[in-house]
Amino acid sequence: MLLSIRNIALIFIILFTFKVSAQSIVNEKQKDTSSTGSLFIHDTKQAVLGVKHSFTRPLHWKKKDFTTLGTVILGAAALSTVDDETSAFFVRQKPPQFFQEFGTRFGSPQVYFMTNAGLYGYGLFTKNEKLRKLSVLIIASSFTTGVIQSVSKTAFGRARPLNGNKSNEFRFWSNKPEFHSFPSGHTVLSMTMSHAIAKQFNNTWSKVAVYSIGAVVPVSRLFAGAHWLTDVGIGAVLSIAVVDTIDKFLFKTNAYSYKKEKTVSWNMSFSGNQIGLIGTF
């Protein structure tokens, strides 16, 4: 399908915004005498290995990892008790049309992958290792989260808030779109890209700017009545977990010489009266 004028314009806006926020990445280009073809092959290999690592990582989980999983499940269960109320609240609101359109389009696979193709293409032909590594991280993470969320949508068969459905309505293994609410695919894509990009900066305000752009998508899906709060919450957690896993893998294997000095670390917090996702910069 050919991209519409609006989609093309949105892609350029996203690329320009990320370029402004990520100017340090673009400017600190490392010299590389390798051919473009060899760099592409190398990046493709790292993306495949990253996907493999992310899918096999649960086989090597330790007690701490299972504790984290349990915390996420308990947190999601607690959050689900207010799904109906929060959905009703968001649907009643009237957000700006541009906000909604940006959220819907940026979270769509077509615009998302075209945006990343632009980032990777720039990094490849200018031989910018930082941008190439970033794009590999996004591609590998997107594939992993995409498979997980696609299978989960069908397996859980959760009803969307539209048409008066309740949050506890499920039709397992349903192939109907109205029962593909959990988790939010738009949120998964937007948070995968946003988290991957935000991890490249040490400046807190740069991180805030990138996360703010990514947050437009899940919030817009709530306003549209397309998802419940737990759908976007688990989608965000899934994206963060996968991006962190693959990023650590690329770091440990020395696939790229560029090493960032400091990253953002995210942890789930769940107690008697608190549920939260805490980021440490």
PDB file of C-alpha atoms in Angstrom:
ATOM      1  CA  MET A   1       0.000   0.000   0.000  1.00  0.00           C
ATOM      2  CA  LEU A   2       1.346   3.396  -0.949  1.00  0.00           C
ATOM      3  CA  LEU A   3       1.840   5.886   1.846  1.00  0.00           C
ATOM      4  CA  SER A   4      -0.612   8.766   1.937  1.00  0.00           C
ATOM      5  CA  ILE A   5       0.566  12.378   2.008  1.00  0.00           C
ATOM      6  CA  ARG A   6      -0.381  12.586   5.689  1.00  0.00           C
ATOM      7  CA  ASN A   7       1.672   9.512   6.548  1.00  0.00           C
ATOM      8  CA  ILE A   8       4.685  10.843   4.660  1.00  0.00           C
ATOM      9  CA  ALA A   9       4.383  14.188   6.425  1.00  0.00           C
ATOM     10  CA  LEU A  10       4.124  12.467   9.799  1.00  0.00           C
ATOM     11  CA  ILE A  11       7.234  10.400   9.124  1.00  0.00           C
ATOM     12  CA  PHE A  12       9.229  13.533   8.348  1.00  0.00           C
ATOM     13  CA  ILE A  13       7.911  15.225  11.490  1.00  0.00           C
ATOM     14  CA  ILE A  14       8.903  12.245  13.642  1.00  0.00           C
ATOM     15  CA  LEU A  15      12.329  11.970  12.058  1.00  0.00           C
ATOM     16  CA  PHE A  16      12.947  15.690  12.454  1.00  0.00           C
ATOM     17  CA  THR A  17      11.830  15.633  16.094  1.00  0.00           C
ATOM     18  CA  PHE A  18      14.035  12.676  16.952  1.00  0.00           C
ATOM     19  CA  LYS A  19      16.929  14.197  15.052  1.00  0.00           C
ATOM     20  CA  VAL A  20      16.680  17.393  17.079  1.00  0.00           C
ATOM     21  CA  SER A  21      16.576  15.432  20.338  1.00  0.00           C
ATOM     22  CA  ALA A  22      19.294  13.039  19.165  1.00  0.00           C
ATOM     23  CA  GLN A  23      21.661  15.554  17.615  1.00  0.00           C
ATOM     24  CA  SER A  24      24.514  14.289  19.769  1.00  0.00           C
ATOM     25  CA  ILE A  25      24.119  10.812  18.298  1.00  0.00           C
ATOM     26  CA  VAL A  26      24.230  12.057  14.719  1.00  0.00           C
ATOM     27  CA  ASN A  27      27.147  14.417  15.274  1.00  0.00           C
ATOM     28  CA  GLU A  28      29.394  11.953  17.079  1.00  0.00           C
ATOM     29  CA  LYS A  29      29.782   9.761  14.007  1.00  0.00           C
ATOM     30  CA  GLN A  30      32.619   7.273  14.136  1.00  0.00           C
ATOM     31  CA  LYS A  31      34.807   6.664  11.114  1.00  0.00           C
ATOM     32  CA  ASP A  32      34.308   3.275   9.506  1.00  0.00           C
ATOM     33  CA  THR A  33      36.137   1.998   6.431  1.00  0.00           C
ATOM     34  CA  SER A  34      33.886  -1.050   6.001  1.00  0.00           C
ATOM     35  CA  SER A  35      31.678  -1.283   2.930  1.00  0.00           C
ATOM     36  CA  THR A  36      27.990  -0.495   3.208  1.00  0.00           C
ATOM     37  CA  GLY A  37      27.154  -4.081   2.249  1.00  0.00           C
ATOM     38  CA  SER A  38      29.310  -5.594   4.978  1.00  0.00           C
ATOM     39  CA  LEU A  39      27.834  -3.247   7.559  1.00  0.00           C
ATOM     40  CA  PHE A  40      24.317  -4.227   6.482  1.00  0.00           C
ATOM     41  CA  ILE A  41      25.163  -7.928   6.793  1.00  0.00           C
ATOM     42  CA  HIS A  42      26.683  -7.332  10.219  1.00  0.00           C
ATOM     43  CA  ASP A  43      23.622  -5.410  11.419  1.00  0.00           C
ATOM     44  CA  THR A  44      21.242  -8.039  10.071  1.00  0.00           C
ATOM     45  CA  LYS A  45      23.151 -10.747  11.909  1.00  0.00           C
ATOM     46  CA  GLN A  46      23.046  -8.794  15.169  1.00  0.00           C
ATOM     47  CA  ALA A  47      19.302  -8.211  14.800  1.00  0.00           C
ATOM     48  CA  VAL A  48      18.681 -11.941  14.296  1.00  0.00           C
ATOM     49  CA  LEU A  49      20.899 -12.844  17.251  1.00  0.00           C
ATOM     50  CA  GLY A  50      19.129 -10.233  19.363  1.00  0.00           C
ATOM     51  CA  VAL A  51      15.724 -11.719  18.566  1.00  0.00           C
ATOM     52  CA  LYS A  52      17.019 -15.218  19.345  1.00  0.00           C
ATOM     53  CA  HIS A  53      18.442 -14.040  22.648  1.00  0.00           C
ATOM     54  CA  SER A  54      15.217 -12.317  23.692  1.00  0.00           C
ATOM     55  CA  PHE A  55      13.088 -15.405  23.033  1.00  0.00           C
ATOM     56  CA  THR A  56      15.477 -17.806  24.780  1.00  0.00           C
ATOM     57  CA  ARG A  57      16.285 -15.535  27.735  1.00  0.00           C
ATOM     58  CA  PRO A  58      13.406 -16.878  29.915  1.00  0.00           C
ATOM     59  CA  LEU A  59      15.195 -20.247  29.901  1.00  0.00           C
ATOM     60  CA  HIS A  60      17.964 -18.603  31.921  1.00  0.00           C
ATOM     61  CA  TRP A  61      15.814 -16.611  34.319  1.00  0.00           C
ATOM     62  CA  LYS A  62      16.750 -16.597  37.985  1.00  0.00           C
ATOM     63  CA  LYS A  63      14.690 -16.042  41.115  1.00  0.00           C
ATOM     64  CA  LYS A  64      14.858 -12.254  40.715  1.00  0.00           C
ATOM     65  CA  ASP A  65      13.417 -12.469  37.193  1.00  0.00           C
ATOM     66  CA  PHE A  66      10.486 -14.635  38.284  1.00  0.00           C
ATOM     67  CA  THR A  67       9.863 -12.272  41.183  1.00  0.00           C
ATOM     68  CA  THR A  68       9.696  -9.381  38.727  1.00  0.00           C
ATOM     69  CA  LEU A  69       7.258 -11.322  36.545  1.00  0.00           C
ATOM     70  CA  GLY A  70       5.098 -12.036  39.562  1.00  0.00           C
ATOM     71  CA  THR A  71       5.133  -8.349  40.480  1.00  0.00           C
ATOM     72  CA  VAL A  72       4.006  -7.400  36.976  1.00  0.00           C
ATOM     73  CA  ILE A  73       1.167  -9.926  37.074  1.00  0.00           C
ATOM     74  CA  LEU A  74      -0.007  -8.755  40.502  1.00  0.00           C
ATOM     75  CA  GLY A  75       0.253  -5.138  39.404  1.00  0.00           C
ATOM     76  CA  ALA A  76      -1.765  -5.837  36.258  1.00  0.00           C
ATOM     77  CA  ALA A  77      -4.406  -7.691  38.265  1.00  0.00           C
ATOM     78  CA  ALA A  78      -4.729  -4.772  40.683  1.00  0.00           C
ATOM     79  CA  LEU A  79      -4.862  -2.242  37.837  1.00  0.00           C
ATOM     80  CA  SER A  80      -7.540  -4.243  36.039  1.00  0.00           C
ATOM     81  CA  THR A  81      -9.976  -3.542  38.879  1.00  0.00           C
ATOM     82  CA  VAL A  82     -10.302   0.052  37.631  1.00  0.00           C
ATOM     83  CA  ASP A  83     -10.266  -0.679  33.892  1.00  0.00           C
ATOM     84  CA  ASP A  84     -13.957  -0.014  33.360  1.00  0.00           C
ATOM     85  CA  GLU A  85     -13.916   3.253  35.311  1.00  0.00           C
ATOM     86  CA  THR A  86     -10.760   4.625  33.710  1.00  0.00           C
ATOM     87  CA  SER A  87     -11.955   3.683  30.226  1.00  0.00           C
ATOM     88  CA  ALA A  88     -15.237   5.508  30.766  1.00  0.00           C
ATOM     89  CA  PHE A  89     -13.325   8.567  31.951  1.00  0.00           C
ATOM     90  CA  PHE A  90     -10.964   8.671  28.956  1.00  0.00           C
ATOM     91  CA  VAL A  91     -13.712   8.080  26.390  1.00  0.00           C
ATOM     92  CA  ARG A  92     -15.679  11.038  27.767  1.00  0.00           C
ATOM     93  CA  GLN A  93     -12.784  13.398  27.074  1.00  0.00           C
ATOM     94  CA  LYS A  94     -12.384  15.356  23.832  1.00  0.00           C
ATOM     95  CA  PRO A  95      -8.667  15.527  22.986  1.00  0.00           C
ATOM     96  CA  PRO A  96      -7.366  17.602  20.036  1.00  0.00           C
ATOM     97  CA  GLN A  97      -7.796  15.916  16.663  1.00  0.00           C
ATOM     98  CA  PHE A  98      -4.086  16.232  15.851  1.00  0.00           C
ATOM     99  CA  PHE A  99      -3.219  14.474  19.118  1.00  0.00           C
ATOM    100  CA  GLN A 100      -5.446  11.537  18.225  1.00  0.00           C
ATOM    101  CA  GLU A 101      -4.270  11.335  14.635  1.00  0.00           C
ATOM    102  CA  PHE A 102      -0.614  11.491  15.622  1.00  0.00           C
ATOM    103  CA  GLY A 103      -1.110   8.725  18.186  1.00  0.00           C
ATOM    104  CA  THR A 104      -2.968   6.469  15.777  1.00  0.00           C
ATOM    105  CA  ARG A 105      -0.549   6.924  12.894  1.00  0.00           C
ATOM    106  CA  PHE A 106       2.712   6.831  14.852  1.00  0.00           C
ATOM    107  CA  GLY A 107       1.637   3.559  16.458  1.00  0.00           C
ATOM    108  CA  SER A 108       0.704   1.979  13.140  1.00  0.00           C
ATOM    109  CA  PRO A 109       3.179  -0.580  11.726  1.00  0.00           C
ATOM    110  CA  GLN A 110       3.362   1.172   8.347  1.00  0.00           C
ATOM    111  CA  VAL A 111       4.524   4.553   9.661  1.00  0.00           C
ATOM    112  CA  TYR A 112       6.551   2.991  12.469  1.00  0.00           C
ATOM    113  CA  PHE A 113       8.716   0.838  10.244  1.00  0.00           C
ATOM    114  CA  MET A 114       9.098   3.543   7.618  1.00  0.00           C
ATOM    115  CA  THR A 115      10.369   5.859  10.356  1.00  0.00           C
ATOM    116  CA  ASN A 116      12.898   3.314  11.559  1.00  0.00           C
ATOM    117  CA  ALA A 117      13.926   2.586   7.978  1.00  0.00           C
ATOM    118  CA  GLY A 118      14.749   6.272   7.647  1.00  0.00           C
ATOM    119  CA  LEU A 119      16.831   6.201  10.827  1.00  0.00           C
ATOM    120  CA  TYR A 120      18.693   3.070   9.800  1.00  0.00           C
ATOM    121  CA  GLY A 121      19.201   4.233   6.231  1.00  0.00           C
ATOM    122  CA  TYR A 122      20.805   7.440   7.444  1.00  0.00           C
ATOM    123  CA  GLY A 123      23.014   5.529   9.870  1.00  0.00           C
ATOM    124  CA  LEU A 124      24.038   2.957   7.280  1.00  0.00           C
ATOM    125  CA  PHE A 125      24.971   5.279   4.423  1.00  0.00           C
ATOM    126  CA  THR A 126      26.749   7.745   6.696  1.00  0.00           C
ATOM    127  CA  LYS A 127      28.356   4.815   8.546  1.00  0.00           C
ATOM    128  CA  ASN A 128      27.178   6.184  11.861  1.00  0.00           C
ATOM    129  CA  GLU A 129      27.600   3.282  14.256  1.00  0.00           C
ATOM    130  CA  LYS A 130      25.430   4.789  16.982  1.00  0.00           C
ATOM    131  CA  LEU A 131      22.419   5.137  14.708  1.00  0.00           C
ATOM    132  CA  ARG A 132      22.991   1.675  13.221  1.00  0.00           C
ATOM    133  CA  LYS A 133      23.092   0.118  16.672  1.00  0.00           C
ATOM    134  CA  LEU A 134      19.990   2.059  17.692  1.00  0.00           C
ATOM    135  CA  SER A 135      18.077   0.854  14.646  1.00  0.00           C
ATOM    136  CA  VAL A 136      19.197  -2.744  15.173  1.00  0.00           C
ATOM    137  CA  LEU A 137      17.963  -2.489  18.755  1.00  0.00           C
ATOM    138  CA  ILE A 138      14.602  -1.126  17.563  1.00  0.00           C
ATOM    139  CA  ILE A 139      14.206  -3.705  14.785  1.00  0.00           C
ATOM    140  CA  ALA A 140      15.074  -6.712  16.963  1.00  0.00           C
ATOM    141  CA  SER A 141      12.919  -5.473  19.824  1.00  0.00           C
ATOM    142  CA  SER A 142       9.997  -4.660  17.527  1.00  0.00           C
ATOM    143  CA  PHE A 143      10.031  -8.114  15.979  1.00  0.00           C
ATOM    144  CA  THR A 144      10.111  -9.789  19.393  1.00  0.00           C
ATOM    145  CA  THR A 145       7.380  -7.654  20.945  1.00  0.00           C
ATOM    146  CA  GLY A 146       5.362  -7.855  17.729  1.00  0.00           C
ATOM    147  CA  VAL A 147       5.266 -11.650  17.826  1.00  0.00           C
ATOM    148  CA  ILE A 148       4.428 -11.719  21.527  1.00  0.00           C
ATOM    149  CA  GLN A 149       1.628  -9.161  21.307  1.00  0.00           C
ATOM    150  CA  SER A 150       0.143 -10.726  18.162  1.00  0.00           C
ATOM    151  CA  VAL A 151      -0.070 -14.173  19.759  1.00  0.00           C
ATOM    152  CA  SER A 152      -1.355 -12.696  23.025  1.00  0.00           C
ATOM    153  CA  LYS A 153      -4.131 -10.738  21.301  1.00  0.00           C
ATOM    154  CA  THR A 154      -5.527 -13.906  19.756  1.00  0.00           C
ATOM    155  CA  ALA A 155      -4.863 -16.161  22.743  1.00  0.00           C
ATOM    156  CA  PHE A 156      -6.524 -13.923  25.340  1.00  0.00           C
ATOM    157  CA  GLY A 157      -9.280 -12.635  23.087  1.00  0.00           C
ATOM    158  CA  ARG A 158     -10.020  -9.693  25.349  1.00  0.00           C
ATOM    159  CA  ALA A 159     -12.917  -7.451  24.310  1.00  0.00           C
ATOM    160  CA  ARG A 160     -12.176  -3.819  23.466  1.00  0.00           C
ATOM    161  CA  PRO A 161     -13.965  -1.076  25.442  1.00  0.00           C
ATOM    162  CA  LEU A 162     -16.051  -0.146  22.393  1.00  0.00           C
ATOM    163  CA  ASN A 163     -19.669  -1.245  21.963  1.00  0.00           C
ATOM    164  CA  GLY A 164     -20.320  -1.360  25.702  1.00  0.00           C
ATOM    165  CA  ASN A 165     -18.027  -4.312  26.390  1.00  0.00           C
ATOM    166  CA  LYS A 166     -16.703  -4.965  29.893  1.00  0.00           C
ATOM    167  CA  SER A 167     -13.040  -5.407  30.735  1.00  0.00           C
ATOM    168  CA  ASN A 168     -13.598  -8.977  31.954  1.00  0.00           C
ATOM    169  CA  GLU A 169     -15.052 -10.234  28.681  1.00  0.00           C
ATOM    170  CA  PHE A 170     -12.801 -12.742  26.878  1.00  0.00           C
ATOM    171  CA  ARG A 171     -13.142 -15.003  23.849  1.00  0.00           C
ATOM    172  CA  PHE A 172      -9.986 -17.048  23.831  1.00  0.00           C
ATOM    173  CA  TRP A 173      -8.351 -17.585  20.438  1.00  0.00           C
ATOM    174  CA  SER A 174     -10.800 -15.273  18.727  1.00  0.00           C
ATOM    175  CA  ASN A 175      -9.886 -13.967  15.261  1.00  0.00           C
ATOM    176  CA  LYS A 176     -12.200 -10.960  15.551  1.00  0.00           C
ATOM    177  CA  PRO A 177     -10.506  -7.524  15.896  1.00  0.00           C
ATOM    178  CA  GLU A 178     -13.006  -6.417  18.563  1.00  0.00           C
ATOM    179  CA  PHE A 179     -11.571  -9.154  20.791  1.00  0.00           C
ATOM    180  CA  HIS A 180      -7.914  -8.253  20.245  1.00  0.00           C
ATOM    181  CA  SER A 181      -7.507  -5.687  23.001  1.00  0.00           C
ATOM    182  CA  PHE A 182      -4.709  -7.194  25.126  1.00  0.00           C
ATOM    183  CA  PRO A 183      -2.034  -5.931  24.903  1.00  0.00           C
ATOM    184  CA  SER A 184      -2.065  -2.686  22.908  1.00  0.00           C
ATOM    185  CA  GLY A 185      -0.078  -3.136  19.690  1.00  0.00           C
ATOM    186  CA  HIS A 186       0.210   0.614  19.122  1.00  0.00           C
ATOM    187  CA  THR A 187       1.655   1.031  22.624  1.00  0.00           C
ATOM    188  CA  VAL A 188       4.117  -1.800  22.089  1.00  0.00           C
ATOM    189  CA  LEU A 189       5.509  -0.202  18.942  1.00  0.00           C
ATOM    190  CA  SER A 190       5.670   3.370  20.228  1.00  0.00           C
ATOM    191  CA  MET A 191       7.235   2.463  23.572  1.00  0.00           C
ATOM    192  CA  THR A 192       9.731   0.119  21.924  1.00  0.00           C
ATOM    193  CA  MET A 193      11.059   2.940  19.763  1.00  0.00           C
ATOM    194  CA  SER A 194      10.822   5.595  22.473  1.00  0.00           C
ATOM    195  CA  HIS A 195      12.594   3.520  25.124  1.00  0.00           C
ATOM    196  CA  ALA A 196      15.320   2.437  22.706  1.00  0.00           C
ATOM    197  CA  ILE A 197      15.990   6.057  21.702  1.00  0.00           C
ATOM    198  CA  ALA A 198      15.760   7.435  25.253  1.00  0.00           C
ATOM    199  CA  LYS A 199      18.372   4.945  26.432  1.00  0.00           C
ATOM    200  CA  GLN A 200      20.946   6.606  24.202  1.00  0.00           C
ATOM    201  CA  PHE A 201      21.029   9.861  26.188  1.00  0.00           C
ATOM    202  CA  ASN A 202      22.485  10.966  29.484  1.00  0.00           C
ATOM    203  CA  ASN A 203      20.502  14.209  29.489  1.00  0.00           C
ATOM    204  CA  THR A 204      17.289  13.850  31.488  1.00  0.00           C
ATOM    205  CA  TRP A 205      15.377  16.431  29.439  1.00  0.00           C
ATOM    206  CA  SER A 206      16.208  14.596  26.213  1.00  0.00           C
ATOM    207  CA  LYS A 207      14.793  11.423  27.730  1.00  0.00           C
ATOM    208  CA  VAL A 208      11.666  13.255  28.863  1.00  0.00           C
ATOM    209  CA  ALA A 209      11.153  14.685  25.365  1.00  0.00           C
ATOM    210  CA  VAL A 210      11.419  11.267  23.703  1.00  0.00           C
ATOM    211  CA  TYR A 211       9.197   9.515  26.249  1.00  0.00           C
ATOM    212  CA  SER A 212       6.632  12.296  25.922  1.00  0.00           C
ATOM    213  CA  ILE A 213       6.378  11.667  22.178  1.00  0.00           C
ATOM    214  CA  GLY A 214       6.025   7.935  22.747  1.00  0.00           C
ATOM    215  CA  ALA A 215       3.374   8.451  25.439  1.00  0.00           C
ATOM    216  CA  VAL A 216       1.040  10.169  22.973  1.00  0.00           C
ATOM    217  CA  VAL A 217       0.219   6.800  21.399  1.00  0.00           C
ATOM    218  CA  PRO A 218      -1.018   4.841  24.460  1.00  0.00           C
ATOM    219  CA  VAL A 219      -2.934   7.859  25.774  1.00  0.00           C
ATOM    220  CA  SER A 220      -4.603   8.388  22.395  1.00  0.00           C
ATOM    221  CA  ARG A 221      -5.684   4.734  22.367  1.00  0.00           C
ATOM    222  CA  LEU A 222      -7.374   5.232  25.731  1.00  0.00           C
ATOM    223  CA  PHE A 223      -9.177   8.328  24.468  1.00  0.00           C
ATOM    224  CA  ALA A 224     -10.325   6.385  21.396  1.00  0.00           C
ATOM    225  CA  GLY A 225     -11.755   3.587  23.527  1.00  0.00           C
ATOM    226  CA  ALA A 226      -9.608   1.062  21.687  1.00  0.00           C
ATOM    227  CA  HIS A 227      -7.895  -0.329  24.793  1.00  0.00           C
ATOM    228  CA  TRP A 228      -8.152  -0.679  28.543  1.00  0.00           C
ATOM    229  CA  LEU A 229      -5.595   0.837  30.913  1.00  0.00           C
ATOM    230  CA  THR A 230      -4.030  -2.574  31.576  1.00  0.00           C
ATOM    231  CA  ASP A 231      -3.657  -3.132  27.818  1.00  0.00           C
ATOM    232  CA  VAL A 232      -1.411  -0.099  27.426  1.00  0.00           C
ATOM    233  CA  GLY A 233       0.297  -0.685  30.774  1.00  0.00           C
ATOM    234  CA  ILE A 234       1.367  -4.237  29.980  1.00  0.00           C
ATOM    235  CA  GLY A 235       2.248  -3.178  26.444  1.00  0.00           C
ATOM    236  CA  ALA A 236       4.655  -0.589  27.839  1.00  0.00           C
ATOM    237  CA  VAL A 237       6.180  -3.024  30.344  1.00  0.00           C
ATOM    238  CA  LEU A 238       6.657  -5.642  27.617  1.00  0.00           C
ATOM    239  CA  SER A 239       8.420  -3.138  25.364  1.00  0.00           C
ATOM    240  CA  ILE A 240      10.737  -1.911  28.100  1.00  0.00           C
ATOM    241  CA  ALA A 241      11.665  -5.450  29.170  1.00  0.00           C
ATOM    242  CA  VAL A 242      12.474  -6.602  25.629  1.00  0.00           C
ATOM    243  CA  VAL A 243      14.446  -3.471  24.710  1.00  0.00           C
ATOM    244  CA  ASP A 244      16.520  -3.732  27.896  1.00  0.00           C
ATOM    245  CA  THR A 245      17.202  -7.424  27.262  1.00  0.00           C
ATOM    246  CA  ILE A 246      18.417  -6.934  23.695  1.00  0.00           C
ATOM    247  CA  ASP A 247      20.360  -3.773  24.569  1.00  0.00           C
ATOM    248  CA  LYS A 248      22.295  -5.653  27.258  1.00  0.00           C
ATOM    249  CA  PHE A 249      22.949  -8.456  24.778  1.00  0.00           C
ATOM    250  CA  LEU A 250      24.404  -6.084  22.166  1.00  0.00           C
ATOM    251  CA  PHE A 251      26.534  -4.486  24.877  1.00  0.00           C
ATOM    252  CA  LYS A 252      27.924  -7.738  26.260  1.00  0.00           C
ATOM    253  CA  THR A 253      28.727  -9.248  22.864  1.00  0.00           C
ATOM    254  CA  ASN A 254      30.719  -6.161  21.802  1.00  0.00           C
ATOM    255  CA  ALA A 255      28.861  -6.186  18.483  1.00  0.00           C
ATOM    256  CA  TYR A 256      29.404  -2.428  18.305  1.00  0.00           C
ATOM    257  CA  SER A 257      32.342  -0.438  19.607  1.00  0.00           C
ATOM    258  CA  TYR A 258      30.113   2.435  20.742  1.00  0.00           C
ATOM    259  CA  LYS A 259      29.214   2.178  24.437  1.00  0.00           C
ATOM    260  CA  LYS A 260      26.866   4.577  26.136  1.00  0.00           C
ATOM    261  CA  GLU A 261      27.973   5.797  29.530  1.00  0.00           C
ATOM    262  CA  LYS A 262      24.674   5.638  31.337  1.00  0.00           C
ATOM    263  CA  THR A 263      21.197   4.246  30.671  1.00  0.00           C
ATOM    264  CA  VAL A 264      17.765   4.482  32.198  1.00  0.00           C
ATOM    265  CA  SER A 265      16.780   1.565  34.404  1.00  0.00           C
ATOM    266  CA  TRP A 266      13.117   0.679  34.879  1.00  0.00           C
ATOM    267  CA  ASN A 267      11.661  -1.356  37.739  1.00  0.00           C
ATOM    268  CA  MET A 268       8.137  -2.369  38.711  1.00  0.00           C
ATOM    269  CA  SER A 269       6.971  -1.391  42.179  1.00  0.00           C
ATOM    270  CA  PHE A 270       3.964  -3.023  43.823  1.00  0.00           C
ATOM    271  CA  SER A 271       2.879  -2.679  47.436  1.00  0.00           C
ATOM    272  CA  GLY A 272      -0.308  -2.533  49.440  1.00  0.00           C
ATOM    273  CA  ASN A 273      -1.377   0.864  48.144  1.00  0.00           C
ATOM    274  CA  GLN A 274       1.075   1.565  45.337  1.00  0.00           C
ATOM    275  CA  ILE A 275       1.592   0.338  41.802  1.00  0.00           C
ATOM    276  CA  GLY A 276       4.268   1.941  39.710  1.00  0.00           C
ATOM    277  CA  LEU A 277       6.932   1.779  37.043  1.00  0.00           C
ATOM    278  CA  ILE A 278      10.017   3.542  38.366  1.00  0.00           C
ATOM    279  CA  GLY A 279      12.694   4.867  36.022  1.00  0.00           C
ATOM    280  CA  THR A 280      16.197   5.646  37.294  1.00  0.00           C
ATOM    281  CA  PHE A 281      18.243   7.953  35.045  1.00  0.00           C
TER     282      PHE A 281
END
